[in-house]
Amino acid sequence: SQQGEEDPQALSIQEGENATMNCSYKTSINNLQWYRQNSGRGLVHLILIRSNEREKHSGRLRVTLDTSKKSSSLLITASRAADTASYFCAPDERSARQLTFGSGTQLTVLP
Amino acid sequence: NAGVTQTPKFQVLKTGQSMTLQCAQDMNHEYMSWYRQDPGMGLRLIHYSVGAGITDQGEVPNGYNVSRSTTEDFPLRLLSAAPSQTSVYFCASSFGQGLRNEQFFGPGTRLTVL
C-alpha cells in the first residue's frame, strides 16, 4: 500500500524560525492529511488538504499540495518550543481502503 | 468527551503469555482501528472495524485478534506474545469515510515482550 515519505527525517531549528517539512507520495490521492505526535502521545490531526486544493492555512500552519509532483509541504511559521514533535503525512490513495502513515519528521525547536 | 482511551499505558509480558489491550471511544464513531508503531516504520494497521460485529484485517494482523461487540469498545488480543510484538500500540476511531477520514488516536500502550 502507498505510504507517504516525509523529508527530512529530522529537523532542528531555533525558536522563532520557520520549519518546513515535505511529503512525497506515489499515486493519485483524494486528499492528504498531516498529523503531529508529541513524545509519548498519540497522533493528533492537524490539517487536511483535498486534491483540488493547492494551499491551506490553519493558524501558524501552511500546507501546500502539488499533485503534478505528488508532493506536499507543511510550513510552521514562528516556531515555538511546544512545536517539538514528530510530524506525519498520510496520503489518502484513491484505490486504498485506509490511510497510510510514513515514518515522520522529527522536529526539534530549540529555545 | 474523553475521546479515545486505552489501557494499560505500559505492559511487560513474557513470551507466550496472552493479554488484551483495551480501547474505548465515546464519540459514537463507527470506525475503529488498531495500529502499531515501530521505530523507522511509521504506523501499520493491524485490524479495523467498520461497526459493531464487523472486523477486518489490516496490514499486519498475524498474532492478533479483535472483536467489536459494542460501538464503544474495540479490544485487541495478543494470543501468544512474541518479542516481535514489542511495540507501541495505538487505537484510533473515525467517522464518515472511516479509515480514510480524520483519525482520532488514543494515547497508546507501550508493550514489551521479553
PDB file of C-alpha atoms in Angstrom:
ATOM      1  CA  SER A   1       0.000   0.000   0.000  1.00  0.00           C
ATOM      2  CA  GLN A   2       1.104   3.546  -0.575  1.00  0.00           C
ATOM      3  CA  GLN A   3       2.985   5.332   2.111  1.00  0.00           C
ATOM      4  CA  GLY A   4       3.833   8.977   2.378  1.00  0.00           C
ATOM      5  CA  GLU A   5       7.514   9.647   2.783  1.00  0.00           C
ATOM      6  CA  GLU A   6       8.487  12.607   4.893  1.00  0.00           C
ATOM      7  CA  ASP A   7      11.649  14.586   4.395  1.00  0.00           C
ATOM      8  CA  PRO A   8      13.820  15.394   6.252  1.00  0.00           C
ATOM      9  CA  GLN A   9      13.781  12.641   8.853  1.00  0.00           C
ATOM     10  CA  ALA A  10      14.936  15.126  11.470  1.00  0.00           C
ATOM     11  CA  LEU A  11      14.989  18.905  11.653  1.00  0.00           C
ATOM     12  CA  SER A  12      16.385  21.159  14.354  1.00  0.00           C
ATOM     13  CA  ILE A  13      15.706  24.907  14.385  1.00  0.00           C
ATOM     14  CA  GLN A  14      15.748  27.858  16.759  1.00  0.00           C
ATOM     15  CA  GLU A  15      12.584  29.219  18.291  1.00  0.00           C
ATOM     16  CA  GLY A  16      11.051  31.848  16.058  1.00  0.00           C
ATOM     17  CA  GLU A  17      12.332  30.313  12.840  1.00  0.00           C
ATOM     18  CA  ASN A  18      10.123  28.661  10.262  1.00  0.00           C
ATOM     19  CA  ALA A  19      10.086  24.893   9.807  1.00  0.00           C
ATOM     20  CA  THR A  20       9.328  23.197   6.522  1.00  0.00           C
ATOM     21  CA  MET A  21       8.654  19.514   6.119  1.00  0.00           C
ATOM     22  CA  ASN A  22       7.965  17.703   2.889  1.00  0.00           C
ATOM     23  CA  CYS A  23       5.939  14.682   1.927  1.00  0.00           C
ATOM     24  CA  SER A  24       6.062  12.675  -1.274  1.00  0.00           C
ATOM     25  CA  TYR A  25       3.648  10.006  -2.408  1.00  0.00           C
ATOM     26  CA  LYS A  26       3.338   7.744  -5.402  1.00  0.00           C
ATOM     27  CA  THR A  27      -0.182   7.615  -6.847  1.00  0.00           C
ATOM     28  CA  SER A  28      -3.392   9.641  -7.144  1.00  0.00           C
ATOM     29  CA  ILE A  29      -4.966  10.819  -3.931  1.00  0.00           C
ATOM     30  CA  ASN A  30      -8.310  12.103  -2.696  1.00  0.00           C
ATOM     31  CA  ASN A  31      -6.695  14.177  -0.001  1.00  0.00           C
ATOM     32  CA  LEU A  32      -3.626  14.331   2.181  1.00  0.00           C
ATOM     33  CA  GLN A  33      -3.586  14.769   5.930  1.00  0.00           C
ATOM     34  CA  TRP A  34      -0.919  15.937   8.326  1.00  0.00           C
ATOM     35  CA  TYR A  35      -0.641  14.753  11.918  1.00  0.00           C
ATOM     36  CA  ARG A  36       1.525  15.692  14.897  1.00  0.00           C
ATOM     37  CA  GLN A  37       2.768  13.337  17.584  1.00  0.00           C
ATOM     38  CA  ASN A  38       4.246  14.652  20.779  1.00  0.00           C
ATOM     39  CA  SER A  39       6.647  12.358  22.567  1.00  0.00           C
ATOM     40  CA  GLY A  40       4.808   9.513  24.278  1.00  0.00           C
ATOM     41  CA  ARG A  41       1.411  10.557  22.941  1.00  0.00           C
ATOM     42  CA  GLY A  42      -0.977   9.593  20.183  1.00  0.00           C
ATOM     43  CA  LEU A  43      -1.184  11.332  16.839  1.00  0.00           C
ATOM     44  CA  VAL A  44      -3.262  14.467  16.529  1.00  0.00           C
ATOM     45  CA  HIS A  45      -4.838  15.576  13.266  1.00  0.00           C
ATOM     46  CA  LEU A  46      -3.576  18.955  12.078  1.00  0.00           C
ATOM     47  CA  ILE A  47      -4.978  19.643   8.658  1.00  0.00           C
ATOM     48  CA  LEU A  48      -6.483  18.003   5.594  1.00  0.00           C
ATOM     49  CA  ILE A  49      -5.928  19.283   2.075  1.00  0.00           C
ATOM     50  CA  ARG A  50      -8.036  17.979  -0.794  1.00  0.00           C
ATOM     51  CA  SER A  51      -6.617  17.037  -4.151  1.00  0.00           C
ATOM     52  CA  ASN A  52      -8.230  20.067  -5.821  1.00  0.00           C
ATOM     53  CA  GLU A  53      -6.690  22.483  -3.331  1.00  0.00           C
ATOM     54  CA  ARG A  54      -3.209  23.953  -3.670  1.00  0.00           C
ATOM     55  CA  GLU A  55      -2.790  25.649  -0.324  1.00  0.00           C
ATOM     56  CA  LYS A  56      -4.449  25.664   3.060  1.00  0.00           C
ATOM     57  CA  HIS A  57      -3.823  27.578   6.257  1.00  0.00           C
ATOM     58  CA  SER A  58      -4.593  26.876   9.881  1.00  0.00           C
ATOM     59  CA  GLY A  59      -3.129  29.294  12.383  1.00  0.00           C
ATOM     60  CA  ARG A  60       0.661  29.103  12.024  1.00  0.00           C
ATOM     61  CA  LEU A  61       0.408  26.113   9.730  1.00  0.00           C
ATOM     62  CA  ARG A  62       0.517  26.340   5.960  1.00  0.00           C
ATOM     63  CA  VAL A  63       0.127  23.264   3.805  1.00  0.00           C
ATOM     64  CA  THR A  64       0.695  23.122   0.080  1.00  0.00           C
ATOM     65  CA  LEU A  65      -0.108  20.345  -2.338  1.00  0.00           C
ATOM     66  CA  ASP A  66       1.346  19.814  -5.795  1.00  0.00           C
ATOM     67  CA  THR A  67      -0.422  16.867  -7.370  1.00  0.00           C
ATOM     68  CA  SER A  68       1.720  17.080 -10.512  1.00  0.00           C
ATOM     69  CA  LYS A  69       4.818  16.456  -8.397  1.00  0.00           C
ATOM     70  CA  LYS A  70       2.967  14.197  -5.963  1.00  0.00           C
ATOM     71  CA  SER A  71       4.247  16.188  -3.030  1.00  0.00           C
ATOM     72  CA  SER A  72       3.061  18.265  -0.126  1.00  0.00           C
ATOM     73  CA  SER A  73       4.776  20.533   2.328  1.00  0.00           C
ATOM     74  CA  LEU A  74       3.952  21.633   5.843  1.00  0.00           C
ATOM     75  CA  LEU A  75       5.268  25.008   6.958  1.00  0.00           C
ATOM     76  CA  ILE A  76       5.185  26.023  10.596  1.00  0.00           C
ATOM     77  CA  THR A  77       5.844  29.720  10.987  1.00  0.00           C
ATOM     78  CA  ALA A  78       7.366  31.402  14.035  1.00  0.00           C
ATOM     79  CA  SER A  79       8.053  28.078  15.675  1.00  0.00           C
ATOM     80  CA  ARG A  80       7.856  27.556  19.410  1.00  0.00           C
ATOM     81  CA  ALA A  81       9.435  25.003  21.715  1.00  0.00           C
ATOM     82  CA  ALA A  82       5.978  23.449  22.063  1.00  0.00           C
ATOM     83  CA  ASP A  83       6.073  22.596  18.337  1.00  0.00           C
ATOM     84  CA  THR A  84       8.737  19.996  19.092  1.00  0.00           C
ATOM     85  CA  ALA A  85       7.144  16.766  17.888  1.00  0.00           C
ATOM     86  CA  SER A  86       7.067  14.267  15.057  1.00  0.00           C
ATOM     87  CA  TYR A  87       5.025  15.196  12.025  1.00  0.00           C
ATOM     88  CA  PHE A  88       3.439  12.651   9.731  1.00  0.00           C
ATOM     89  CA  CYS A  89       1.742  12.936   6.405  1.00  0.00           C
ATOM     90  CA  ALA A  90      -0.996  10.498   5.437  1.00  0.00           C
ATOM     91  CA  PRO A  91      -1.986  10.419   1.780  1.00  0.00           C
ATOM     92  CA  ASP A  92      -5.455   9.067   1.047  1.00  0.00           C
ATOM     93  CA  GLU A  93      -4.790   6.964  -2.021  1.00  0.00           C
ATOM     94  CA  ARG A  94      -7.844   6.618  -4.256  1.00  0.00           C
ATOM     95  CA  SER A  95      -7.508   2.869  -4.613  1.00  0.00           C
ATOM     96  CA  ALA A  96      -6.759   2.213  -0.949  1.00  0.00           C
ATOM     97  CA  ARG A  97      -9.160   1.429   1.853  1.00  0.00           C
ATOM     98  CA  GLN A  98      -7.142   3.195   4.519  1.00  0.00           C
ATOM     99  CA  LEU A  99      -4.732   5.987   5.224  1.00  0.00           C
ATOM    100  CA  THR A 100      -1.093   5.077   5.433  1.00  0.00           C
ATOM    101  CA  PHE A 101       1.470   6.870   7.541  1.00  0.00           C
ATOM    102  CA  GLY A 102       5.143   7.378   6.883  1.00  0.00           C
ATOM    103  CA  SER A 103       7.969   7.394   9.391  1.00  0.00           C
ATOM    104  CA  GLY A 104       7.593  11.098  10.093  1.00  0.00           C
ATOM    105  CA  THR A 105       9.819  14.127  10.511  1.00  0.00           C
ATOM    106  CA  GLN A 106      11.175  14.711  13.992  1.00  0.00           C
ATOM    107  CA  LEU A 107      11.155  18.456  14.597  1.00  0.00           C
ATOM    108  CA  THR A 108      13.122  19.927  17.473  1.00  0.00           C
ATOM    109  CA  VAL A 109      12.636  23.607  18.271  1.00  0.00           C
ATOM    110  CA  LEU A 110      15.402  24.935  20.484  1.00  0.00           C
ATOM    111  CA  PRO A 111      14.579  27.713  22.950  1.00  0.00           C
TER     112      PRO A 111
ATOM    113  CA  ASN B   1     -15.786  13.784  25.905  1.00  0.00           C
ATOM    114  CA  ALA B   2     -12.867  11.619  26.910  1.00  0.00           C
ATOM    115  CA  GLY B   3     -12.202  10.810  23.242  1.00  0.00           C
ATOM    116  CA  VAL B   4     -10.269   7.580  22.704  1.00  0.00           C
ATOM    117  CA  THR B   5      -8.944   5.900  25.816  1.00  0.00           C
ATOM    118  CA  GLN B   6      -6.535   2.978  26.072  1.00  0.00           C
ATOM    119  CA  THR B   7      -5.461   0.765  28.925  1.00  0.00           C
ATOM    120  CA  PRO B   8      -2.939  -0.138  30.115  1.00  0.00           C
ATOM    121  CA  LYS B   9      -0.348   2.532  29.319  1.00  0.00           C
ATOM    122  CA  PHE B  10       2.547   0.149  29.832  1.00  0.00           C
ATOM    123  CA  GLN B  11       2.773  -3.633  29.869  1.00  0.00           C
ATOM    124  CA  VAL B  12       5.572  -6.159  30.092  1.00  0.00           C
ATOM    125  CA  LEU B  13       4.866  -9.741  29.036  1.00  0.00           C
ATOM    126  CA  LYS B  14       6.852 -12.907  28.813  1.00  0.00           C
ATOM    127  CA  THR B  15       6.993 -14.815  25.553  1.00  0.00           C
ATOM    128  CA  GLY B  16       3.918 -16.994  25.194  1.00  0.00           C
ATOM    129  CA  GLN B  17       1.696 -15.014  27.526  1.00  0.00           C
ATOM    130  CA  SER B  18      -1.599 -13.619  26.308  1.00  0.00           C
ATOM    131  CA  MET B  19      -3.245 -10.326  27.095  1.00  0.00           C
ATOM    132  CA  THR B  20      -5.876  -7.874  25.932  1.00  0.00           C
ATOM    133  CA  LEU B  21      -5.296  -4.228  25.168  1.00  0.00           C
ATOM    134  CA  GLN B  22      -8.398  -2.195  25.841  1.00  0.00           C
ATOM    135  CA  CYS B  23      -9.710   0.653  23.704  1.00  0.00           C
ATOM    136  CA  ALA B  24     -12.864   2.699  24.112  1.00  0.00           C
ATOM    137  CA  GLN B  25     -14.279   5.812  22.478  1.00  0.00           C
ATOM    138  CA  ASP B  26     -17.219   7.995  23.448  1.00  0.00           C
ATOM    139  CA  MET B  27     -17.692   9.862  20.180  1.00  0.00           C
ATOM    140  CA  ASN B  28     -20.112   7.339  18.648  1.00  0.00           C
ATOM    141  CA  HIS B  29     -17.661   6.677  15.822  1.00  0.00           C
ATOM    142  CA  GLU B  30     -18.447   3.669  13.698  1.00  0.00           C
ATOM    143  CA  TYR B  31     -14.891   3.050  12.584  1.00  0.00           C
ATOM    144  CA  MET B  32     -12.202   1.868  14.964  1.00  0.00           C
ATOM    145  CA  SER B  33      -8.735   0.569  14.263  1.00  0.00           C
ATOM    146  CA  TRP B  34      -5.530  -0.662  15.824  1.00  0.00           C
ATOM    147  CA  TYR B  35      -2.067   0.400  14.705  1.00  0.00           C
ATOM    148  CA  ARG B  36       1.389  -0.496  15.860  1.00  0.00           C
ATOM    149  CA  GLN B  37       4.255   1.954  15.719  1.00  0.00           C
ATOM    150  CA  ASP B  38       7.818   0.776  15.439  1.00  0.00           C
ATOM    151  CA  PRO B  39      10.897   2.976  15.054  1.00  0.00           C
ATOM    152  CA  GLY B  40      11.517   3.933  11.442  1.00  0.00           C
ATOM    153  CA  MET B  41       8.396   2.149  10.175  1.00  0.00           C
ATOM    154  CA  GLY B  42       5.582   4.589  10.753  1.00  0.00           C
ATOM    155  CA  LEU B  43       2.190   3.265  11.782  1.00  0.00           C
ATOM    156  CA  ARG B  44       0.970  -0.057  10.465  1.00  0.00           C
ATOM    157  CA  LEU B  45      -2.661  -1.103  10.554  1.00  0.00           C
ATOM    158  CA  ILE B  46      -3.331  -4.344  12.440  1.00  0.00           C
ATOM    159  CA  HIS B  47      -7.122  -4.745  12.426  1.00  0.00           C
ATOM    160  CA  TYR B  48     -10.063  -2.476  11.969  1.00  0.00           C
ATOM    161  CA  SER B  49     -13.827  -2.439  12.405  1.00  0.00           C
ATOM    162  CA  VAL B  50     -16.485  -0.604  10.449  1.00  0.00           C
ATOM    163  CA  GLY B  51     -19.143  -1.129  13.084  1.00  0.00           C
ATOM    164  CA  ALA B  52     -20.332  -3.393  15.867  1.00  0.00           C
ATOM    165  CA  GLY B  53     -19.989  -7.028  14.866  1.00  0.00           C
ATOM    166  CA  ILE B  54     -17.785  -6.312  11.839  1.00  0.00           C
ATOM    167  CA  THR B  55     -13.995  -6.595  11.816  1.00  0.00           C
ATOM    168  CA  ASP B  56     -11.356  -6.991   9.138  1.00  0.00           C
ATOM    169  CA  GLN B  57      -7.627  -7.467   8.826  1.00  0.00           C
ATOM    170  CA  GLY B  58      -5.168  -4.712   8.164  1.00  0.00           C
ATOM    171  CA  GLU B  59      -1.578  -4.833   7.029  1.00  0.00           C
ATOM    172  CA  VAL B  60      -0.079  -6.857   9.903  1.00  0.00           C
ATOM    173  CA  PRO B  61      -2.843  -8.974  11.518  1.00  0.00           C
ATOM    174  CA  ASN B  62      -0.920 -12.142  12.419  1.00  0.00           C
ATOM    175  CA  GLY B  63      -0.768 -12.864  16.121  1.00  0.00           C
ATOM    176  CA  TYR B  64      -3.647 -10.560  16.985  1.00  0.00           C
ATOM    177  CA  ASN B  65      -7.390 -10.976  17.362  1.00  0.00           C
ATOM    178  CA  VAL B  66     -10.117  -8.379  17.674  1.00  0.00           C
ATOM    179  CA  SER B  67     -13.829  -8.263  18.331  1.00  0.00           C
ATOM    180  CA  ARG B  68     -16.382  -5.469  18.301  1.00  0.00           C
ATOM    181  CA  SER B  69     -19.417  -6.247  20.417  1.00  0.00           C
ATOM    182  CA  THR B  70     -20.328  -2.602  21.025  1.00  0.00           C
ATOM    183  CA  THR B  71     -19.801   0.683  19.202  1.00  0.00           C
ATOM    184  CA  GLU B  72     -17.674   1.980  22.059  1.00  0.00           C
ATOM    185  CA  ASP B  73     -15.164  -0.831  22.633  1.00  0.00           C
ATOM    186  CA  PHE B  74     -12.579  -2.472  20.420  1.00  0.00           C
ATOM    187  CA  PRO B  75     -10.163  -4.718  22.357  1.00  0.00           C
ATOM    188  CA  LEU B  76      -7.021  -6.159  20.805  1.00  0.00           C
ATOM    189  CA  ARG B  77      -5.910  -9.614  21.954  1.00  0.00           C
ATOM    190  CA  LEU B  78      -2.407 -10.971  21.757  1.00  0.00           C
ATOM    191  CA  LEU B  79      -2.804 -14.727  21.677  1.00  0.00           C
ATOM    192  CA  SER B  80       0.766 -15.807  22.440  1.00  0.00           C
ATOM    193  CA  ALA B  81       3.091 -12.867  22.788  1.00  0.00           C
ATOM    194  CA  ALA B  82       6.381 -12.833  20.897  1.00  0.00           C
ATOM    195  CA  PRO B  83       9.333 -10.429  21.157  1.00  0.00           C
ATOM    196  CA  SER B  84       8.481  -9.200  17.644  1.00  0.00           C
ATOM    197  CA  GLN B  85       5.287  -7.754  19.105  1.00  0.00           C
ATOM    198  CA  THR B  86       7.225  -5.337  21.254  1.00  0.00           C
ATOM    199  CA  SER B  87       5.856  -2.034  20.050  1.00  0.00           C
ATOM    200  CA  VAL B  88       3.650   0.913  20.835  1.00  0.00           C
ATOM    201  CA  TYR B  89       0.010   0.215  20.056  1.00  0.00           C
ATOM    202  CA  PHE B  90      -2.465   2.904  19.132  1.00  0.00           C
ATOM    203  CA  CYS B  91      -6.198   2.656  18.871  1.00  0.00           C
ATOM    204  CA  ALA B  92      -7.993   5.154  16.645  1.00  0.00           C
ATOM    205  CA  SER B  93     -11.547   5.961  15.714  1.00  0.00           C
ATOM    206  CA  SER B  94     -13.092   7.877  12.858  1.00  0.00           C
ATOM    207  CA  PHE B  95     -16.388   8.740  11.244  1.00  0.00           C
ATOM    208  CA  GLY B  96     -17.685   9.462   7.782  1.00  0.00           C
ATOM    209  CA  GLN B  97     -15.392   7.814   5.276  1.00  0.00           C
ATOM    210  CA  GLY B  98     -13.958   5.734   8.074  1.00  0.00           C
ATOM    211  CA  LEU B  99     -10.366   4.692   7.736  1.00  0.00           C
ATOM    212  CA  ARG B 100      -9.753   7.382   5.135  1.00  0.00           C
ATOM    213  CA  ASN B 101     -11.115  10.161   7.257  1.00  0.00           C
ATOM    214  CA  GLU B 102      -9.588  12.108  10.113  1.00  0.00           C
ATOM    215  CA  GLN B 103      -8.349   9.671  12.720  1.00  0.00           C
ATOM    216  CA  PHE B 104      -8.697  10.285  16.455  1.00  0.00           C
ATOM    217  CA  PHE B 105      -5.945   8.479  18.308  1.00  0.00           C
ATOM    218  CA  GLY B 106      -5.685   7.210  21.843  1.00  0.00           C
ATOM    219  CA  PRO B 107      -2.578   7.817  23.969  1.00  0.00           C
ATOM    220  CA  GLY B 108      -1.066   4.421  23.203  1.00  0.00           C
ATOM    221  CA  THR B 109       0.042   1.288  25.042  1.00  0.00           C
ATOM    222  CA  ARG B 110       3.749   0.594  25.219  1.00  0.00           C
ATOM    223  CA  LEU B 111       4.226  -3.184  25.191  1.00  0.00           C
ATOM    224  CA  THR B 112       7.445  -5.040  25.859  1.00  0.00           C
ATOM    225  CA  VAL B 113       7.663  -8.775  25.294  1.00  0.00           C
ATOM    226  CA  LEU B 114      10.628 -10.471  26.921  1.00  0.00           C
TER     227      LEU B 114
END
